[in-house]
PDB file of C-alpha atoms and ligand atoms in Angstrom:
ATOM      1  CA  MET I   1     133.653 132.353 190.897  1.00  0.00           C
ATOM      2  CA  ILE I   2     132.959 132.806 187.145  1.00  0.00           C
ATOM      3  CA  ILE I   3     130.316 135.144 186.045  1.00  0.00           C
ATOM      4  CA  LEU I   4     127.976 133.547 183.310  1.00  0.00           C
ATOM      5  CA  ASP I   5     128.360 136.848 180.678  1.00  0.00           C
ATOM      6  CA  GLY I   6     124.535 136.564 178.407  1.00  0.00           C
ATOM      7  CA  LYS I   7     125.754 140.185 177.206  1.00  0.00           C
ATOM      8  CA  THR I   8     128.802 138.252 175.987  1.00  0.00           C
ATOM      9  CA  LEU I   9     126.574 134.935 174.696  1.00  0.00           C
ATOM     10  CA  SER I  10     123.936 137.249 173.670  1.00  0.00           C
ATOM     11  CA  GLN I  11     126.203 139.078 170.570  1.00  0.00           C
ATOM     12  CA  LYS I  12     127.347 135.970 169.597  1.00  0.00           C
ATOM     13  CA  ILE I  13     123.922 133.973 169.293  1.00  0.00           C
ATOM     14  CA  LEU I  14     122.441 137.670 167.767  1.00  0.00           C
ATOM     15  CA  ASP I  15     125.403 137.761 164.798  1.00  0.00           C
ATOM     16  CA  ASP I  16     124.792 133.590 164.034  1.00  0.00           C
ATOM     17  CA  LEU I  17     121.680 134.249 163.485  1.00  0.00           C
ATOM     18  CA  LYS I  18     122.567 137.906 161.038  1.00  0.00           C
ATOM     19  CA  LEU I  19     124.328 135.133 159.009  1.00  0.00           C
ATOM     20  CA  LYS I  20     121.546 132.357 158.804  1.00  0.00           C
ATOM     21  CA  ILE I  21     118.577 135.648 158.042  1.00  0.00           C
ATOM     22  CA  SER I  22     120.445 136.497 155.073  1.00  0.00           C
ATOM     23  CA  ASN I  23     120.609 133.125 153.601  1.00  0.00           C
ATOM     24  CA  PHE I  24     116.974 133.337 153.759  1.00  0.00           C
ATOM     25  CA  LYS I  25     114.892 133.759 150.771  1.00  0.00           C
ATOM     26  CA  LEU I  26     112.413 134.610 153.334  1.00  0.00           C
ATOM     27  CA  LYS I  27     112.697 136.687 155.738  1.00  0.00           C
ATOM     28  CA  PRO I  28     111.324 136.626 159.126  1.00  0.00           C
ATOM     29  CA  THR I  29     109.137 139.146 160.429  1.00  0.00           C
ATOM     30  CA  LEU I  30     108.548 139.652 164.488  1.00  0.00           C
ATOM     31  CA  ASP I  31     105.650 142.002 165.309  1.00  0.00           C
ATOM     32  CA  ILE I  32     105.277 142.673 168.976  1.00  0.00           C
ATOM     33  CA  ILE I  33     101.329 143.462 170.193  1.00  0.00           C
ATOM     34  CA  ILE I  34     102.339 145.572 174.021  1.00  0.00           C
ATOM     35  CA  VAL I  35      99.174 147.361 176.510  1.00  0.00           C
ATOM     36  CA  GLY I  36     100.096 150.402 178.378  1.00  0.00           C
ATOM     37  CA  THR I  37     102.847 153.165 179.280  1.00  0.00           C
ATOM     38  CA  ASP I  38     104.199 150.244 181.607  1.00  0.00           C
ATOM     39  CA  SER I  39     107.903 152.313 181.118  1.00  0.00           C
ATOM     40  CA  ALA I  40     110.301 149.053 181.931  1.00  0.00           C
ATOM     41  CA  SER I  41     107.976 147.044 179.030  1.00  0.00           C
ATOM     42  CA  GLN I  42     108.041 150.000 176.015  1.00  0.00           C
ATOM     43  CA  LYS I  43     111.365 149.841 176.990  1.00  0.00           C
ATOM     44  CA  TYR I  44     112.002 145.873 176.387  1.00  0.00           C
ATOM     45  CA  VAL I  45     109.885 146.549 173.640  1.00  0.00           C
ATOM     46  CA  ALA I  46     112.252 149.245 171.489  1.00  0.00           C
ATOM     47  CA  LEU I  47     115.162 146.564 172.301  1.00  0.00           C
ATOM     48  CA  LYS I  48     113.639 144.343 171.414  1.00  0.00           C
ATOM     49  CA  GLN I  49     112.723 145.115 167.870  1.00  0.00           C
ATOM     50  CA  GLN I  50     115.789 147.286 167.465  1.00  0.00           C
ATOM     51  CA  LYS I  51     117.909 144.002 167.706  1.00  0.00           C
ATOM     52  CA  ALA I  52     115.793 142.030 166.236  1.00  0.00           C
ATOM     53  CA  GLN I  53     115.989 145.233 162.607  1.00  0.00           C
ATOM     54  CA  SER I  54     119.552 144.718 163.550  1.00  0.00           C
ATOM     55  CA  ILE I  55     119.565 140.835 162.567  1.00  0.00           C
ATOM     56  CA  GLY I  56     117.344 142.081 159.520  1.00  0.00           C
ATOM     57  CA  ILE I  57     113.722 141.095 161.126  1.00  0.00           C
ATOM     58  CA  SER I  58     111.263 143.476 160.562  1.00  0.00           C
ATOM     59  CA  GLY I  59     108.237 143.868 162.326  1.00  0.00           C
ATOM     60  CA  ASN I  60     105.183 146.449 163.442  1.00  0.00           C
ATOM     61  CA  VAL I  61     104.642 147.020 167.552  1.00  0.00           C
ATOM     62  CA  HIS I  62     101.450 147.629 168.113  1.00  0.00           C
ATOM     63  CA  GLN I  63      99.994 149.907 170.710  1.00  0.00           C
ATOM     64  CA  LEU I  64      96.885 148.843 173.029  1.00  0.00           C
ATOM     65  CA  SER I  65      96.069 151.124 174.901  1.00  0.00           C
ATOM     66  CA  GLU I  66      95.570 150.671 179.435  1.00  0.00           C
ATOM     67  CA  SER I  67      91.884 150.526 179.199  1.00  0.00           C
ATOM     68  CA  SER I  68      92.077 148.352 176.868  1.00  0.00           C
ATOM     69  CA  THR I  69      90.308 144.567 177.444  1.00  0.00           C
ATOM     70  CA  THR I  70      90.461 140.908 176.985  1.00  0.00           C
ATOM     71  CA  ALA I  71      88.746 141.264 173.520  1.00  0.00           C
ATOM     72  CA  ASP I  72      90.754 144.018 171.809  1.00  0.00           C
ATOM     73  CA  LEU I  73      93.290 141.324 172.236  1.00  0.00           C
ATOM     74  CA  LEU I  74      91.737 138.472 170.998  1.00  0.00           C
ATOM     75  CA  SER I  75      90.496 140.256 167.603  1.00  0.00           C
ATOM     76  CA  LEU I  76      94.190 142.220 167.320  1.00  0.00           C
ATOM     77  CA  VAL I  77      95.678 138.668 167.705  1.00  0.00           C
ATOM     78  CA  ASN I  78      93.481 136.637 165.729  1.00  0.00           C
ATOM     79  CA  LYS I  79      94.066 139.390 163.211  1.00  0.00           C
ATOM     80  CA  LEU I  80      98.021 138.223 163.282  1.00  0.00           C
ATOM     81  CA  ASN I  81      97.460 135.124 162.991  1.00  0.00           C
ATOM     82  CA  LYS I  82      95.695 134.889 159.595  1.00  0.00           C
ATOM     83  CA  ASP I  83      98.425 137.100 158.565  1.00  0.00           C
ATOM     84  CA  ASP I  84     100.586 135.454 156.286  1.00  0.00           C
ATOM     85  CA  SER I  85     102.784 138.386 155.837  1.00  0.00           C
ATOM     86  CA  ILE I  86     103.761 137.403 159.546  1.00  0.00           C
ATOM     87  CA  THR I  87     106.327 135.169 160.389  1.00  0.00           C
ATOM     88  CA  ALA I  88     105.803 134.949 164.477  1.00  0.00           C
ATOM     89  CA  PHE I  89     104.866 137.752 166.989  1.00  0.00           C
ATOM     90  CA  MET I  90     104.494 138.069 170.975  1.00  0.00           C
ATOM     91  CA  VAL I  91     102.439 139.868 173.592  1.00  0.00           C
ATOM     92  CA  GLN I  92     104.734 141.944 175.321  1.00  0.00           C
ATOM     93  CA  LEU I  93     103.642 141.125 179.479  1.00  0.00           C
ATOM     94  CA  PRO I  94     102.005 141.869 182.677  1.00  0.00           C
ATOM     95  CA  LEU I  95      99.324 142.778 180.834  1.00  0.00           C
ATOM     96  CA  PRO I  96      96.135 145.565 182.128  1.00  0.00           C
ATOM     97  CA  SER I  97      94.851 143.074 185.755  1.00  0.00           C
ATOM     98  CA  GLN I  98      91.748 143.260 183.406  1.00  0.00           C
ATOM     99  CA  ILE I  99      93.158 141.433 180.625  1.00  0.00           C
ATOM    100  CA  ASP I 100      92.810 137.313 181.181  1.00  0.00           C
ATOM    101  CA  THR I 101      96.287 137.019 179.996  1.00  0.00           C
ATOM    102  CA  GLU I 102      96.639 132.825 180.061  1.00  0.00           C
ATOM    103  CA  LYS I 103      93.049 133.555 176.955  1.00  0.00           C
ATOM    104  CA  VAL I 104      95.474 135.591 175.252  1.00  0.00           C
ATOM    105  CA  LEU I 105      98.502 133.214 175.162  1.00  0.00           C
ATOM    106  CA  ALA I 106      96.304 130.201 174.065  1.00  0.00           C
ATOM    107  CA  ASN I 107      94.474 132.070 171.445  1.00  0.00           C
ATOM    108  CA  ILE I 108      98.545 133.359 169.701  1.00  0.00           C
ATOM    109  CA  ASP I 109      98.999 130.281 167.102  1.00  0.00           C
ATOM    110  CA  HIS I 110     101.880 127.585 168.878  1.00  0.00           C
ATOM    111  CA  LYS I 111     103.062 128.221 164.940  1.00  0.00           C
ATOM    112  CA  LYS I 112     103.517 131.990 165.624  1.00  0.00           C
ATOM    113  CA  ASP I 113     104.903 131.811 169.050  1.00  0.00           C
ATOM    114  CA  ALA I 114     108.252 133.799 169.505  1.00  0.00           C
ATOM    115  CA  ASP I 115     107.856 133.699 172.968  1.00  0.00           C
ATOM    116  CA  GLY I 116     106.537 130.067 173.481  1.00  0.00           C
ATOM    117  CA  LEU I 117     104.051 130.648 175.652  1.00  0.00           C
ATOM    118  CA  ASN I 118     101.734 129.368 174.194  1.00  0.00           C
ATOM    119  CA  PRO I 119      99.878 126.236 176.283  1.00  0.00           C
ATOM    120  CA  PHE I 120     100.665 123.919 173.335  1.00  0.00           C
ATOM    121  CA  ASN I 121     104.190 124.360 173.389  1.00  0.00           C
ATOM    122  CA  LEU I 122     104.069 124.823 176.846  1.00  0.00           C
ATOM    123  CA  GLY I 123     103.515 121.383 177.163  1.00  0.00           C
ATOM    124  CA  LEU I 124     105.444 120.112 174.311  1.00  0.00           C
ATOM    125  CA  LEU I 125     108.427 120.998 176.509  1.00  0.00           C
ATOM    126  CA  PHE I 126     107.146 117.513 179.161  1.00  0.00           C
ATOM    127  CA  GLN I 127     107.150 114.721 176.111  1.00  0.00           C
ATOM    128  CA  LYS I 128     110.891 113.663 175.425  1.00  0.00           C
ATOM    129  CA  GLY I 129     112.267 115.094 172.196  1.00  0.00           C
ATOM    130  CA  SER I 130     110.041 117.771 171.322  1.00  0.00           C
ATOM    131  CA  THR I 131     110.410 119.857 168.794  1.00  0.00           C
ATOM    132  CA  GLY I 132     108.435 123.048 170.562  1.00  0.00           C
ATOM    133  CA  ILE I 133     108.886 125.836 170.931  1.00  0.00           C
ATOM    134  CA  ALA I 134     110.192 126.888 174.583  1.00  0.00           C
ATOM    135  CA  SER I 135     109.706 130.041 176.810  1.00  0.00           C
ATOM    136  CA  ALA I 136     112.326 132.367 176.137  1.00  0.00           C
ATOM    137  CA  THR I 137     113.856 132.665 179.313  1.00  0.00           C
ATOM    138  CA  ALA I 138     113.467 129.315 180.089  1.00  0.00           C
ATOM    139  CA  CYS I 139     115.476 128.229 176.711  1.00  0.00           C
ATOM    140  CA  GLY I 140     117.742 131.195 177.453  1.00  0.00           C
ATOM    141  CA  ILE I 141     119.503 130.298 180.893  1.00  0.00           C
ATOM    142  CA  ILE I 142     119.899 126.906 179.153  1.00  0.00           C
ATOM    143  CA  LYS I 143     122.010 127.928 176.257  1.00  0.00           C
ATOM    144  CA  LEU I 144     123.708 129.245 178.813  1.00  0.00           C
ATOM    145  CA  LEU I 145     124.582 126.384 180.980  1.00  0.00           C
ATOM    146  CA  GLU I 146     125.069 125.202 177.997  1.00  0.00           C
ATOM    147  CA  GLU I 147     128.087 127.198 176.823  1.00  0.00           C
ATOM    148  CA  TYR I 148     129.853 127.679 180.053  1.00  0.00           C
ATOM    149  CA  LYS I 149     129.381 123.412 179.023  1.00  0.00           C
ATOM    150  CA  ILE I 150     127.500 122.891 183.202  1.00  0.00           C
ATOM    151  CA  ASP I 151     126.673 119.721 184.209  1.00  0.00           C
ATOM    152  CA  ILE I 152     123.001 119.354 184.511  1.00  0.00           C
ATOM    153  CA  SER I 153     122.372 115.571 184.422  1.00  0.00           C
ATOM    154  CA  GLY I 154     121.707 114.433 187.627  1.00  0.00           C
ATOM    155  CA  LYS I 155     122.279 117.138 189.441  1.00  0.00           C
ATOM    156  CA  ASN I 156     119.818 118.974 192.186  1.00  0.00           C
ATOM    157  CA  ALA I 157     118.422 121.876 190.293  1.00  0.00           C
ATOM    158  CA  VAL I 158     116.218 124.731 191.978  1.00  0.00           C
ATOM    159  CA  ILE I 159     113.245 126.846 190.731  1.00  0.00           C
ATOM    160  CA  ILE I 160     111.858 129.670 192.943  1.00  0.00           C
ATOM    161  CA  GLY I 161     109.274 130.746 191.678  1.00  0.00           C
ATOM    162  CA  ARG I 162     106.282 128.591 189.399  1.00  0.00           C
ATOM    163  CA  SER I 163     105.107 131.686 186.896  1.00  0.00           C
ATOM    164  CA  SER I 164     104.347 129.443 183.656  1.00  0.00           C
ATOM    165  CA  GLU I 165     106.196 131.811 182.036  1.00  0.00           C
ATOM    166  CA  VAL I 166     109.319 131.404 183.566  1.00  0.00           C
ATOM    167  CA  SER I 167     109.649 128.388 185.715  1.00  0.00           C
ATOM    168  CA  ILE I 168     107.597 126.058 184.531  1.00  0.00           C
ATOM    169  CA  PRO I 169     109.259 125.764 181.201  1.00  0.00           C
ATOM    170  CA  LEU I 170     112.153 125.986 182.926  1.00  0.00           C
ATOM    171  CA  PHE I 171     111.248 123.189 184.552  1.00  0.00           C
ATOM    172  CA  ALA I 172     110.254 120.990 181.949  1.00  0.00           C
ATOM    173  CA  LEU I 173     114.071 121.878 179.879  1.00  0.00           C
ATOM    174  CA  LEU I 174     115.850 121.438 183.445  1.00  0.00           C
ATOM    175  CA  LEU I 175     113.689 117.518 183.552  1.00  0.00           C
ATOM    176  CA  GLY I 176     114.290 117.295 180.191  1.00  0.00           C
ATOM    177  CA  LYS I 177     118.023 116.834 180.542  1.00  0.00           C
ATOM    178  CA  ASN I 178     117.877 114.637 183.572  1.00  0.00           C
ATOM    179  CA  SER I 179     118.526 117.109 186.477  1.00  0.00           C
ATOM    180  CA  THR I 180     116.669 116.370 189.835  1.00  0.00           C
ATOM    181  CA  VAL I 181     114.169 119.475 189.595  1.00  0.00           C
ATOM    182  CA  THR I 182     112.626 121.142 193.147  1.00  0.00           C
ATOM    183  CA  ILE I 183     109.774 124.290 192.391  1.00  0.00           C
ATOM    184  CA  CYS I 184     109.141 126.514 195.061  1.00  0.00           C
ATOM    185  CA  HIS I 185     106.916 129.190 196.000  1.00  0.00           C
ATOM    186  CA  SER I 186     105.219 131.592 198.580  1.00  0.00           C
ATOM    187  CA  HIS I 187     104.383 128.752 200.306  1.00  0.00           C
ATOM    188  CA  THR I 188     107.287 126.706 200.407  1.00  0.00           C
ATOM    189  CA  GLN I 189     108.082 125.770 203.811  1.00  0.00           C
ATOM    190  CA  ASN I 190     112.462 125.437 204.855  1.00  0.00           C
ATOM    191  CA  LEU I 191     112.688 127.592 201.282  1.00  0.00           C
ATOM    192  CA  LYS I 192     116.216 128.505 202.652  1.00  0.00           C
ATOM    193  CA  GLU I 193     116.878 124.282 203.843  1.00  0.00           C
ATOM    194  CA  ILE I 194     115.756 123.489 200.521  1.00  0.00           C
ATOM    195  CA  CYS I 195     118.154 126.370 198.648  1.00  0.00           C
ATOM    196  CA  GLN I 196     121.088 125.337 200.679  1.00  0.00           C
ATOM    197  CA  LYS I 197     120.960 122.139 198.716  1.00  0.00           C
ATOM    198  CA  ALA I 198     120.875 122.833 194.906  1.00  0.00           C
ATOM    199  CA  ASP I 199     123.551 122.741 192.774  1.00  0.00           C
ATOM    200  CA  ILE I 200     122.178 124.698 190.279  1.00  0.00           C
ATOM    201  CA  LEU I 201     119.731 127.277 192.309  1.00  0.00           C
ATOM    202  CA  ILE I 202     117.102 129.874 189.774  1.00  0.00           C
ATOM    203  CA  SER I 203     115.542 132.291 191.291  1.00  0.00           C
ATOM    204  CA  ALA I 204     112.622 134.342 189.326  1.00  0.00           C
ATOM    205  CA  VAL I 205     110.682 135.844 192.780  1.00  0.00           C
ATOM    206  CA  GLY I 206     111.134 140.075 191.473  1.00  0.00           C
ATOM    207  CA  LYS I 207     112.136 140.442 195.328  1.00  0.00           C
ATOM    208  CA  PRO I 208     115.566 142.723 195.188  1.00  0.00           C
ATOM    209  CA  LYS I 209     118.557 140.829 197.456  1.00  0.00           C
ATOM    210  CA  PHE I 210     115.569 138.704 198.614  1.00  0.00           C
ATOM    211  CA  LEU I 211     118.282 135.600 198.406  1.00  0.00           C
ATOM    212  CA  THR I 212     121.704 136.459 200.787  1.00  0.00           C
ATOM    213  CA  LYS I 213     124.537 133.619 201.191  1.00  0.00           C
ATOM    214  CA  ASP I 214     122.688 131.697 204.008  1.00  0.00           C
ATOM    215  CA  PHE I 215     120.575 130.020 201.094  1.00  0.00           C
ATOM    216  CA  ILE I 216     123.330 129.085 198.964  1.00  0.00           C
ATOM    217  CA  ARG I 217     125.586 126.323 198.762  1.00  0.00           C
ATOM    218  CA  GLU I 218     129.625 126.856 198.427  1.00  0.00           C
ATOM    219  CA  GLY I 219     129.501 126.002 195.141  1.00  0.00           C
ATOM    220  CA  ALA I 220     126.611 126.074 194.057  1.00  0.00           C
ATOM    221  CA  VAL I 221     125.283 127.468 190.136  1.00  0.00           C
ATOM    222  CA  VAL I 222     123.821 130.190 190.526  1.00  0.00           C
ATOM    223  CA  ILE I 223     120.910 131.947 187.627  1.00  0.00           C
ATOM    224  CA  ASP I 224     119.559 134.917 188.405  1.00  0.00           C
ATOM    225  CA  VAL I 225     115.956 135.690 186.750  1.00  0.00           C
ATOM    226  CA  GLY I 226     114.589 138.851 189.143  1.00  0.00           C
ATOM    227  CA  PHE I 227     115.557 142.296 188.221  1.00  0.00           C
ATOM    228  CA  GLY I 228     114.033 144.985 190.251  1.00  0.00           C
ATOM    229  CA  THR I 229     115.773 148.310 191.793  1.00  0.00           C
ATOM    230  CA  ASP I 230     117.288 147.692 195.346  1.00  0.00           C
ATOM    231  CA  SER I 231     115.888 150.050 198.608  1.00  0.00           C
ATOM    232  CA  ASN I 232     119.112 152.574 196.961  1.00  0.00           C
ATOM    233  CA  GLY I 233     117.092 152.296 193.941  1.00  0.00           C
ATOM    234  CA  GLN I 234     120.170 150.607 192.250  1.00  0.00           C
ATOM    235  CA  VAL I 235     118.711 147.988 189.473  1.00  0.00           C
ATOM    236  CA  SER I 236     119.141 144.686 191.574  1.00  0.00           C
ATOM    237  CA  GLY I 237     118.492 140.669 191.015  1.00  0.00           C
ATOM    238  CA  ASP I 238     116.711 138.400 193.390  1.00  0.00           C
ATOM    239  CA  PHE I 239     120.376 137.468 194.824  1.00  0.00           C
ATOM    240  CA  ASP I 240     122.439 139.378 197.456  1.00  0.00           C
ATOM    241  CA  PHE I 241     124.827 139.549 194.281  1.00  0.00           C
ATOM    242  CA  ASP I 242     127.948 141.019 196.597  1.00  0.00           C
ATOM    243  CA  GLN I 243     127.678 138.393 199.716  1.00  0.00           C
ATOM    244  CA  VAL I 244     126.585 135.186 197.003  1.00  0.00           C
ATOM    245  CA  SER I 245     128.961 135.628 194.201  1.00  0.00           C
ATOM    246  CA  LYS I 246     131.391 135.099 196.681  1.00  0.00           C
ATOM    247  CA  ILE I 247     130.909 131.715 197.289  1.00  0.00           C
ATOM    248  CA  ALA I 248     128.751 130.642 194.055  1.00  0.00           C
ATOM    249  CA  SER I 249     130.627 128.938 191.464  1.00  0.00           C
ATOM    250  CA  PHE I 250     129.210 130.326 188.550  1.00  0.00           C
ATOM    251  CA  ILE I 251     126.456 133.250 188.707  1.00  0.00           C
ATOM    252  CA  THR I 252     124.632 135.655 185.936  1.00  0.00           C
ATOM    253  CA  PRO I 253     125.092 139.401 186.638  1.00  0.00           C
ATOM    254  CA  VAL I 254     121.881 141.777 187.169  1.00  0.00           C
ATOM    255  CA  PRO I 255     121.626 143.183 184.352  1.00  0.00           C
ATOM    256  CA  GLY I 256     123.568 141.835 181.851  1.00  0.00           C
ATOM    257  CA  GLY I 257     123.109 137.805 182.045  1.00  0.00           C
ATOM    258  CA  VAL I 258     119.714 136.194 181.953  1.00  0.00           C
ATOM    259  CA  GLY I 259     117.869 139.461 180.650  1.00  0.00           C
ATOM    260  CA  PRO I 260     120.199 139.496 176.620  1.00  0.00           C
ATOM    261  CA  MET I 261     119.682 135.707 176.815  1.00  0.00           C
ATOM    262  CA  THR I 262     116.031 136.133 176.568  1.00  0.00           C
ATOM    263  CA  ILE I 263     115.940 139.033 173.911  1.00  0.00           C
ATOM    264  CA  ALA I 264     118.667 136.413 171.656  1.00  0.00           C
ATOM    265  CA  SER I 265     116.801 133.580 172.442  1.00  0.00           C
ATOM    266  CA  LEU I 266     112.962 135.213 171.348  1.00  0.00           C
ATOM    267  CA  LEU I 267     115.171 135.998 167.963  1.00  0.00           C
ATOM    268  CA  PHE I 268     115.821 132.156 167.947  1.00  0.00           C
ATOM    269  CA  ASN I 269     112.505 131.720 168.055  1.00  0.00           C
ATOM    270  CA  THR I 270     111.457 133.636 165.942  1.00  0.00           C
ATOM    271  CA  VAL I 271     114.547 132.394 162.853  1.00  0.00           C
ATOM    272  CA  GLN I 272     113.469 128.688 163.665  1.00  0.00           C
ATOM    273  CA  ILE I 273     109.421 129.449 163.120  1.00  0.00           C
ATOM    274  CA  ALA I 274     110.463 131.614 159.472  1.00  0.00           C
ATOM    275  CA  LYS I 275     112.578 127.691 158.941  1.00  0.00           C
ATOM    276  CA  ASN I 276     109.635 125.368 159.877  1.00  0.00           C
TER     277      ASN I 276
HETATM  278  P1  NAP P 301     105.692 136.184 189.518  1.00  0.00           P
HETATM  279  O1  NAP P 301     104.392 135.515 188.139  1.00  0.00           O
HETATM  280  O2  NAP P 301     105.882 137.633 189.715  1.00  0.00           O
HETATM  281  O3  NAP P 301     106.126 134.856 190.064  1.00  0.00           O
HETATM  282  C1  NAP P 301     107.188 135.276 190.602  1.00  0.00           C
HETATM  283  C2  NAP P 301     106.938 134.151 192.396  1.00  0.00           C
HETATM  284  O4  NAP P 301     107.902 134.435 193.308  1.00  0.00           O
HETATM  285  C3  NAP P 301     105.673 133.403 191.860  1.00  0.00           C
HETATM  286  O5  NAP P 301     105.723 132.160 192.111  1.00  0.00           O
HETATM  287  C4  NAP P 301     105.522 133.338 194.074  1.00  0.00           C
HETATM  288  O6  NAP P 301     104.872 132.436 194.934  1.00  0.00           O
HETATM  289  C5  NAP P 301     107.168 133.134 194.139  1.00  0.00           C
HETATM  290  N1  NAP P 301     107.438 133.937 195.204  1.00  0.00           N
HETATM  291  C6  NAP P 301     107.232 135.371 195.640  1.00  0.00           C
HETATM  292  N2  NAP P 301     107.654 135.587 196.766  1.00  0.00           N
HETATM  293  C7  NAP P 301     108.303 134.160 197.029  1.00  0.00           C
HETATM  294  C8  NAP P 301     108.956 133.745 198.571  1.00  0.00           C
HETATM  295  N3  NAP P 301     109.004 135.131 199.905  1.00  0.00           N
HETATM  296  N4  NAP P 301     109.671 132.726 197.862  1.00  0.00           N
HETATM  297  C9  NAP P 301     109.554 132.357 197.085  1.00  0.00           C
HETATM  298  N5  NAP P 301     108.182 132.259 196.789  1.00  0.00           N
HETATM  299  C10 NAP P 301     108.191 133.632 196.203  1.00  0.00           C
HETATM  300  O7  NAP P 301     106.986 136.049 188.417  1.00  0.00           O
HETATM  301  P2  NAP P 301     108.281 136.409 186.755  1.00  0.00           P
HETATM  302  O8  NAP P 301     107.188 136.894 185.279  1.00  0.00           O
HETATM  303  O9  NAP P 301     108.085 134.453 186.874  1.00  0.00           O
HETATM  304  O10 NAP P 301     109.295 137.203 186.959  1.00  0.00           O
HETATM  305  C11 NAP P 301     109.945 136.821 188.252  1.00  0.00           C
HETATM  306  C12 NAP P 301     110.613 138.487 188.111  1.00  0.00           C
HETATM  307  O11 NAP P 301     111.998 138.024 186.671  1.00  0.00           O
HETATM  308  C13 NAP P 301     110.957 139.237 188.001  1.00  0.00           C
HETATM  309  O12 NAP P 301     111.638 140.293 188.899  1.00  0.00           O
HETATM  310  C14 NAP P 301     110.454 139.858 186.292  1.00  0.00           C
HETATM  311  O13 NAP P 301     110.590 141.440 186.468  1.00  0.00           O
HETATM  312  C15 NAP P 301     111.959 138.912 185.732  1.00  0.00           C
HETATM  313  N6  NAP P 301     112.192 138.586 184.891  1.00  0.00           N
HETATM  314  C16 NAP P 301     112.803 138.781 184.232  1.00  0.00           C
HETATM  315  C17 NAP P 301     112.967 138.064 182.693  1.00  0.00           C
HETATM  316  C18 NAP P 301     114.738 138.149 182.092  1.00  0.00           C
HETATM  317  O14 NAP P 301     114.297 137.972 180.622  1.00  0.00           O
HETATM  318  N7  NAP P 301     115.715 139.047 183.048  1.00  0.00           N
HETATM  319  C19 NAP P 301     112.373 137.541 182.307  1.00  0.00           C
HETATM  320  C20 NAP P 301     110.827 136.634 182.769  1.00  0.00           C
HETATM  321  C21 NAP P 301     110.824 138.074 184.717  1.00  0.00           C
HETATM  322  P3  NAP P 301     103.542 131.946 193.886  1.00  0.00           P
HETATM  323  O15 NAP P 301     103.361 131.347 193.191  1.00  0.00           O
HETATM  324  O16 NAP P 301     102.903 131.297 195.645  1.00  0.00           O
HETATM  325  O17 NAP P 301     102.958 133.795 194.546  1.00  0.00           O
END
């Protein structure tokens, strides 16, 4: 079994980006909108800002209160859309339940959409030869598979989860690379049997240790997007790592797999936008 080391690859990507940026006349910027005080979201935003600064990307964090409305968000999004000094920005998800997340994402100028979550960019992913900006998490997973020279073409890929932030863009990217892709969700029947047929099995559910060894075909490539804490208070992904790592050919650890790749891809997108 080989560990898909997102931490090392993400640092390599950041080093490359730093070098690229040092040769740019117009420096890329990344602003981040965050709503509320959820500690995990605050931590992610601080990390994104710190990594951005470390490679020469400046930007502001816009902190809005937990009770903000969709109109408050739209007003800030429109302000950032119009500000020529800002090359890219993103909205940290999830947003509080009173906010219409889809509407907010749809209003981000698709040319400044660092996280690749605007529906226009999402739609472009389904076009052949697309140059759209891909969801940072989905894009990070593809970079990880490619780094380890894992065959995608013709393989059975199964994605558990159907969020438009992770799973749907990943579906489009894998399909574009000639994989045969199946999407599963909470209404899927025979989940175990479908997973057992996967050459590449990806989970983005958010239920720690939900997937045991019984779900995995021997030699499968396992990608764990899930992030949570198990019953012992330990950080865990959707897969039971101890069991699954014994039969997988490749597996992402949690932490240190998909998470750092998401940040590296976010900054990759930010640099790409500035270049465009
Ligand atoms: P989400 O919007 O909550 O989606 C979860 C998906 O899981 C839904 O499609 C849901 O199906 C499906 N699901 C729930 N229970 C299921 C079951 N028993 N069997 C099969 N499918 C089931 O999640 P998300 O935003 O994609 O995030 C998922 C996880 O990834 C979370 O832990 C999140 O923290 C993590 N995440 C990590 C990164 C990273 O960079 N590492 C980035 C993004 C997200 P329905 O649609 O039918 O409800």
